[in-house]
Short mmCIF file of C-alpha atoms in Angstrom, two decimals:
data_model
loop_
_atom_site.label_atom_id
_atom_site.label_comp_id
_atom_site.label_asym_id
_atom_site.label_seq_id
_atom_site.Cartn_x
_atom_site.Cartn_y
_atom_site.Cartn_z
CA UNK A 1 -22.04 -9.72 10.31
CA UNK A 2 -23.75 -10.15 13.58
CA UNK A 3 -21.17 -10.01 16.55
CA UNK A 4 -21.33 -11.19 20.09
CA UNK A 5 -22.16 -8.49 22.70
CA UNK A 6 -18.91 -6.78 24.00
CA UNK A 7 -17.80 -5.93 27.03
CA UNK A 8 -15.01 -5.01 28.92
CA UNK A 9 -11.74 -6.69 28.34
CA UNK A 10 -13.71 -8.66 24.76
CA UNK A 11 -12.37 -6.17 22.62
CA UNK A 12 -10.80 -8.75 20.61
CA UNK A 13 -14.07 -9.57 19.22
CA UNK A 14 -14.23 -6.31 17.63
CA UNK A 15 -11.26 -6.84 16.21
CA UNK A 16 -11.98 -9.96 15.02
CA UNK A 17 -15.38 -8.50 13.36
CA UNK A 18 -13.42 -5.73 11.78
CA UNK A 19 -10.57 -7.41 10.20
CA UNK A 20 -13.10 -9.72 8.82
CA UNK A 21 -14.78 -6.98 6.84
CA UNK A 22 -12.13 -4.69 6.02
CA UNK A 23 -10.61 -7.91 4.56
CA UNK A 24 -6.89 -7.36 6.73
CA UNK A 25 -5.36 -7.23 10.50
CA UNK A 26 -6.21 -4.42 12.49
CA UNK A 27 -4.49 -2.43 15.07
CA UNK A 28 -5.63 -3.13 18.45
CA UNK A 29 -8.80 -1.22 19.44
CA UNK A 30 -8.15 0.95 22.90
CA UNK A 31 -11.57 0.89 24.86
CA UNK A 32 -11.64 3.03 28.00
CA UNK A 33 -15.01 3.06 29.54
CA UNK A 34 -16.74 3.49 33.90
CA UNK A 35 -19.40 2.24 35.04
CA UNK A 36 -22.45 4.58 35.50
CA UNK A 37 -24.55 3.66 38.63
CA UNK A 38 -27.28 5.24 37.32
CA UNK A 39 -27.50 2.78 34.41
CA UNK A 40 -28.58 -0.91 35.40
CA UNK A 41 -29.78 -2.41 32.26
CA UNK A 42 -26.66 -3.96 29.87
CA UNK A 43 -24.80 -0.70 31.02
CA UNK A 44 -21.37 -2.66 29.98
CA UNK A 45 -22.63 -4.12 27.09
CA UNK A 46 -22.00 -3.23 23.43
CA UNK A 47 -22.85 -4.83 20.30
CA UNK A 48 -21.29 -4.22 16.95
CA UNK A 49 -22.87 -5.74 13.50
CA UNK A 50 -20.93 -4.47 10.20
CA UNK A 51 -22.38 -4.85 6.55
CA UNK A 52 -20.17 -4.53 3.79
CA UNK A 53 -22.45 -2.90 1.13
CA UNK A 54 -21.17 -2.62 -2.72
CA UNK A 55 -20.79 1.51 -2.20
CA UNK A 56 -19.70 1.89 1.56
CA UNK A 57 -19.16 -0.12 5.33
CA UNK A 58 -22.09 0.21 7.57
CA UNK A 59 -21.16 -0.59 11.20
CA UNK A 60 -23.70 -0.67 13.67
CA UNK A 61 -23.13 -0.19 17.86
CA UNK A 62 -25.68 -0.25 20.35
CA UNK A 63 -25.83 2.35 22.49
CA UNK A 64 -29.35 2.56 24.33
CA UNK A 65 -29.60 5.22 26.84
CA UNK A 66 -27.30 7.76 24.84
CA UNK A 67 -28.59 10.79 23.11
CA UNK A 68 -26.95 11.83 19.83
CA UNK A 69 -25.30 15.15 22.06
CA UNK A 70 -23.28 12.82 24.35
CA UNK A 71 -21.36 11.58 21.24
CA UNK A 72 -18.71 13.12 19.23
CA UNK A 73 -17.57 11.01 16.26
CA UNK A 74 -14.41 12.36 13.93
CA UNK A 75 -12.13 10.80 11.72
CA UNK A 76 -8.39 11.22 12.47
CA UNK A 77 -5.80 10.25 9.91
CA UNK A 78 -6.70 6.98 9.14
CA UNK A 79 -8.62 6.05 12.50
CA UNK A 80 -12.72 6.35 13.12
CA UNK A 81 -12.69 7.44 16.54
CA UNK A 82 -16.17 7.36 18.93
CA UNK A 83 -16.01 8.99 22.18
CA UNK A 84 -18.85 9.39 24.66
CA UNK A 85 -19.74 9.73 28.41
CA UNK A 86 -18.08 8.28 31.10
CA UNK A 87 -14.80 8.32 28.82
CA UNK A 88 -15.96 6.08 26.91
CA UNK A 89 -13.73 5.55 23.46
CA UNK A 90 -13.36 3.22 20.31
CA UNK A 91 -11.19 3.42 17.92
CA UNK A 92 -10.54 1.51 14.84
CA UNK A 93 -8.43 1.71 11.66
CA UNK A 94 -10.18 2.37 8.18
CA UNK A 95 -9.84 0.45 5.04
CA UNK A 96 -8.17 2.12 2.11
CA UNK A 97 -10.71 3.45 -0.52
CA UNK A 98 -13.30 5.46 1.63
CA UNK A 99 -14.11 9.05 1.56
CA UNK A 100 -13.25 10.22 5.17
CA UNK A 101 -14.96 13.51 4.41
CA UNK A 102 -18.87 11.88 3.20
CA UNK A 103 -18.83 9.81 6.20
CA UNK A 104 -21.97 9.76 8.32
CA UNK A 105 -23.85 8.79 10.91
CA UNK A 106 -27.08 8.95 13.17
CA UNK A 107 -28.56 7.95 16.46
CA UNK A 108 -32.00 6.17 16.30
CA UNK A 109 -33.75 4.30 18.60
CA UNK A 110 -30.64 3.84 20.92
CA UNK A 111 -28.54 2.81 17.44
CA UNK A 112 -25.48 4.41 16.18
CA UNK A 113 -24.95 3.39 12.46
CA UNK A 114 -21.56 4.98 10.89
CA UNK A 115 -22.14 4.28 7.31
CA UNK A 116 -18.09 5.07 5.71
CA UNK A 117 -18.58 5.00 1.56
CA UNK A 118 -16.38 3.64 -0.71
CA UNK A 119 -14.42 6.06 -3.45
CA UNK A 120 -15.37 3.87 -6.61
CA UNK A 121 -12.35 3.41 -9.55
CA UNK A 122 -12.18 6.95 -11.89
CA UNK A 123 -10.66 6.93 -15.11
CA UNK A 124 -7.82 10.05 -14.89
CA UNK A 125 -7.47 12.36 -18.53
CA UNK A 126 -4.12 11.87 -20.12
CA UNK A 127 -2.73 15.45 -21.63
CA UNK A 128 -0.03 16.09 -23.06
CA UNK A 129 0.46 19.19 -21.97
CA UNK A 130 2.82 18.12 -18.39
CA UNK A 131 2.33 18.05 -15.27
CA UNK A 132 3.71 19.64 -11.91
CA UNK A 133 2.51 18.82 -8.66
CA UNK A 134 4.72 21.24 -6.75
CA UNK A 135 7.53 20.98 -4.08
CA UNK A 136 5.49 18.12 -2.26
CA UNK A 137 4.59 15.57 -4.76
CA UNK A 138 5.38 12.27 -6.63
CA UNK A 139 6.32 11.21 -9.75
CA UNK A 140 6.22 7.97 -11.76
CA UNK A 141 7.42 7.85 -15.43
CA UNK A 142 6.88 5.10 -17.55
CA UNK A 143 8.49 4.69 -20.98
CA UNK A 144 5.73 4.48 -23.15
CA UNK A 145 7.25 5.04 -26.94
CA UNK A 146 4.95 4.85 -29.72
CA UNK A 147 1.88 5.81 -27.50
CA UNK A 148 -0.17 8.62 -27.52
CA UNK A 149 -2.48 10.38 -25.00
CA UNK A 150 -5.57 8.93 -27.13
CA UNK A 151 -4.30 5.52 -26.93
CA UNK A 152 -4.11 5.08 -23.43
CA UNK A 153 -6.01 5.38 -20.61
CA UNK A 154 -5.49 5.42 -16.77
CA UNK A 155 -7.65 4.26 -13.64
CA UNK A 156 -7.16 4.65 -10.02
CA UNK A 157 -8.64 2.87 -7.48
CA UNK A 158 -7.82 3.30 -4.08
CA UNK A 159 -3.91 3.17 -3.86
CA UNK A 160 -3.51 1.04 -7.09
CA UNK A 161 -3.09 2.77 -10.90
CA UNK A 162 -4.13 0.82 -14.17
CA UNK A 163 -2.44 1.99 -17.20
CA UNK A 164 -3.76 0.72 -20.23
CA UNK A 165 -2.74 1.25 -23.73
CA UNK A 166 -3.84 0.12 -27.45
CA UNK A 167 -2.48 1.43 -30.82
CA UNK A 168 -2.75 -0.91 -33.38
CA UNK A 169 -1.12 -4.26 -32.54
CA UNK A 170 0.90 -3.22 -30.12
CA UNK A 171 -0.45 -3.30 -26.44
CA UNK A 172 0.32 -1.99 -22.89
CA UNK A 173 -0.75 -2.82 -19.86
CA UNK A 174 1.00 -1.93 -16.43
CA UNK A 175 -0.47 -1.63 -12.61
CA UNK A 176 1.33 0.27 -9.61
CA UNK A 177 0.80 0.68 -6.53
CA UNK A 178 0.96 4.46 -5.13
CA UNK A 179 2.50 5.32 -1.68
CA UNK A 180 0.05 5.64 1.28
CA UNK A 181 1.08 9.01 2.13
CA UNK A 182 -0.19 10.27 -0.92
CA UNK A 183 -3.43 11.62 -2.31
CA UNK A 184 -5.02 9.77 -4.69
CA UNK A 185 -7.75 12.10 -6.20
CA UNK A 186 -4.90 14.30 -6.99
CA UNK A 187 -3.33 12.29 -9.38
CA UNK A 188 -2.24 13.70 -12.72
CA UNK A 189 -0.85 12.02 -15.88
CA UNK A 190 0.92 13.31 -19.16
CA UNK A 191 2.80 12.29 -22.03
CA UNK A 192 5.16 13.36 -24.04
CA UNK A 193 7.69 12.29 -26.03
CA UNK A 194 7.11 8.42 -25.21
CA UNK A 195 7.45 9.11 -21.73
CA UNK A 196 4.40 9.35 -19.65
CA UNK A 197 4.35 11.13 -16.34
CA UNK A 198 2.09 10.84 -12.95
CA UNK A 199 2.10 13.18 -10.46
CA UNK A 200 0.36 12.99 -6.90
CA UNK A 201 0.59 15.38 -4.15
CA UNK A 202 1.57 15.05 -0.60
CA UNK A 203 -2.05 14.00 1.56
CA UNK A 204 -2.54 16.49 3.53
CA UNK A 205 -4.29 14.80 6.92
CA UNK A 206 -6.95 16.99 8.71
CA UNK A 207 -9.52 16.04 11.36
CA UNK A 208 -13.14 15.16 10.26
CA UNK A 209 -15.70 16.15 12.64
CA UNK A 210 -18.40 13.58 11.76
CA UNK A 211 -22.42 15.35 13.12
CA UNK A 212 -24.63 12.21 14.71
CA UNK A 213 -28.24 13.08 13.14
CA UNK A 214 -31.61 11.74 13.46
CA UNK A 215 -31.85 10.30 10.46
CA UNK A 216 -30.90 7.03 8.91
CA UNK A 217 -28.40 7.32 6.02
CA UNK A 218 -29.48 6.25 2.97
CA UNK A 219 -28.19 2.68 2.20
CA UNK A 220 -31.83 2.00 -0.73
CA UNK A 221 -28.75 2.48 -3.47
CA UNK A 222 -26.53 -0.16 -1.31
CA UNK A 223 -29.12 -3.11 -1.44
CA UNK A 224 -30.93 -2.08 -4.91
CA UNK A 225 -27.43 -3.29 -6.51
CA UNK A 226 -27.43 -5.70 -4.40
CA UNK A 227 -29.44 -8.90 -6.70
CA UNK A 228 -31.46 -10.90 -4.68
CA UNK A 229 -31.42 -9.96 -1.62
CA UNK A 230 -33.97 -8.23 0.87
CA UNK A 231 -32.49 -6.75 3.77
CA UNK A 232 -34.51 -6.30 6.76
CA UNK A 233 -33.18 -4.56 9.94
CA UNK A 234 -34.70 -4.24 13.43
CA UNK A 235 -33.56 -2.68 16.38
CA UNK A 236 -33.68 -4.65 19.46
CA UNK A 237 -31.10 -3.42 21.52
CA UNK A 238 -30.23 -5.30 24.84
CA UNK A 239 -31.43 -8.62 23.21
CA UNK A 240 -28.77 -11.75 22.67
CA UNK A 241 -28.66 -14.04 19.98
CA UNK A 242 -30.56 -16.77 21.87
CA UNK A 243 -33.23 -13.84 23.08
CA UNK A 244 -34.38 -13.50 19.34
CA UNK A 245 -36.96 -16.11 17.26
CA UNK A 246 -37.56 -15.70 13.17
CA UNK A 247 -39.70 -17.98 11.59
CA UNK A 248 -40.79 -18.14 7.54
CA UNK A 249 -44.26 -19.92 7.14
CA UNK A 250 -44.58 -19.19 3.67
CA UNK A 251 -44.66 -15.68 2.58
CA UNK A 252 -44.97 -14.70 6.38
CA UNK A 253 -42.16 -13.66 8.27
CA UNK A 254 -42.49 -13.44 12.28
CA UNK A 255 -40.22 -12.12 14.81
CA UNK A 256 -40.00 -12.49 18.53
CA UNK A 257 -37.68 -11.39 20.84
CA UNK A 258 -37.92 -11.49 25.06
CA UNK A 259 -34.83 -10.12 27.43
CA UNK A 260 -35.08 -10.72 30.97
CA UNK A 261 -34.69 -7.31 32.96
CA UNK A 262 -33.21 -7.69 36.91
CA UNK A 263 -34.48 -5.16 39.30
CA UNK A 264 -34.59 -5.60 42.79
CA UNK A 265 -35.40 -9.30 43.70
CA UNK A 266 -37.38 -10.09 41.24
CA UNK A 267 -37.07 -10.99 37.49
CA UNK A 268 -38.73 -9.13 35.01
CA UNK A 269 -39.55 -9.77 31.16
CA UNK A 270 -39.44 -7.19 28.36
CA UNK A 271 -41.08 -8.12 25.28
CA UNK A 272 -41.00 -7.23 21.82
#
């Protein structure tokens, strides 16, 4: 999703852009930024374009002029948090079902891309051997009589279990919703007795300092399960929507793109 250029006081726009492709409302985002005298070109301009791939969320800022050492990039709780010179600062909520600790990002070409994956669905082992998840945990038991652990099965995905069960004709099937402060990957399910048991432990919330390289993440496994579509990306950073020309003339793809640099008196064109 491309996303007009932001500036100060327009953070609704990133809002707008981020609820769109996270799917819900998000909190507002707090932008603190100064201006830098020393930077005349688009200094208070911004722009943001997200993808929502099938393994992760790729968001995109501009950021010409910056060098990957003026940024520092962590995840808090459940926030993605940017910081840079000048006191600059973004912050915006993530979406349930991403690993905070594979996040990563790089600085190319005046581009910060933050590409957050997604924790795909994982089938959980039933035992029957109990469970125990300690002094800080939860526990859901479902009556479950006639059922063994080979005839049932259990998936999380994000926040939401799937229990499934089959023996002979008889049939199960029952989804719940865990709480938010707990940890999903810890989850642990026995039965016994007709009763089955999940536990989850207490999430235990620790900054994640997130290093800006010099090297694009992957995303090749992101569009190859993608059908269909090509992706093509460019960097053109200081360029507007109305700035950039594509034209298809068969199997030929061109693209132009001309922003108007103001120095002095005079007006000058940059070209790419």
């Amino acid at each position: 999703k491309d996303v007009p250029a932001w500036t100060v006081g327009n953070d609704k726009v990133w809002d707008q852009a981020l609820s769109e492709l996270f799917g819900y409302h998000l909190a507002p985002v707090r932008v603190q930024a100064r201006p830098n005298k020393h930077r005349k070109l688009n200094d208070h301009k911004r722009r943001l374009t997200t993808r929502n791939l099938p393994h992760g969320y790729l968001v995109q800022v501009e950021l010409p002029g910056m060098a990957a050492s003026d940024l520092k990039i962590s995840v808090e709780e459940e926030y993605l948090m940017l910081r840079g010179p000048q006191n600059m600062e973004h912050t915006y909520p993530l979406p349930d079902g991403v690993d905070k600790n594979a996040v990563k990002a790089c600085l190319v070409h005046g581009v910060l891309k933050v590409l957050v994956p997604k924790i795909p669905p994982r089938e959980v082992k039933v035992t029957s051997t109990g469970v125990d998840g300690g002094k800080n945990s939860y526990l859901i038991r479902v009556n479950v009589p006639g059922f063994g652990p080979e005839d049932l099965s259990v998936e999380v995905d994000s926040f939401v279990v799937r229990l499934k069960g089959n023996k002979e004709e008889r049939k199960i099937e029952r989804e719940f919703t865990i709480p938010k402060e707990s940890d999903p990957e810890s989850l642990q399910v026995s039965v016994r007795d007709g009763v089955l048991e999940m536990v989850l432990r207490e999430k235990v919330v620790e900054p994640v300092e997130i290093p800006v390289k010099g090297d694009l993440p992957d995303t090749s496994e992101e569009d190859a399960n993608t059908p269909g579509v090509l992706h093509l990306s460019f960097d053109i950073p200081g360029c507007a929507p109305q700035d950039v020309h594509v034209q298809v003339e068969g199997t030929q793809l061109s693209l132009s793109a001309e922003r108007r640099l103001h120095k002095g008196d005079g007006n000058n064109k940059d070209t790419y």
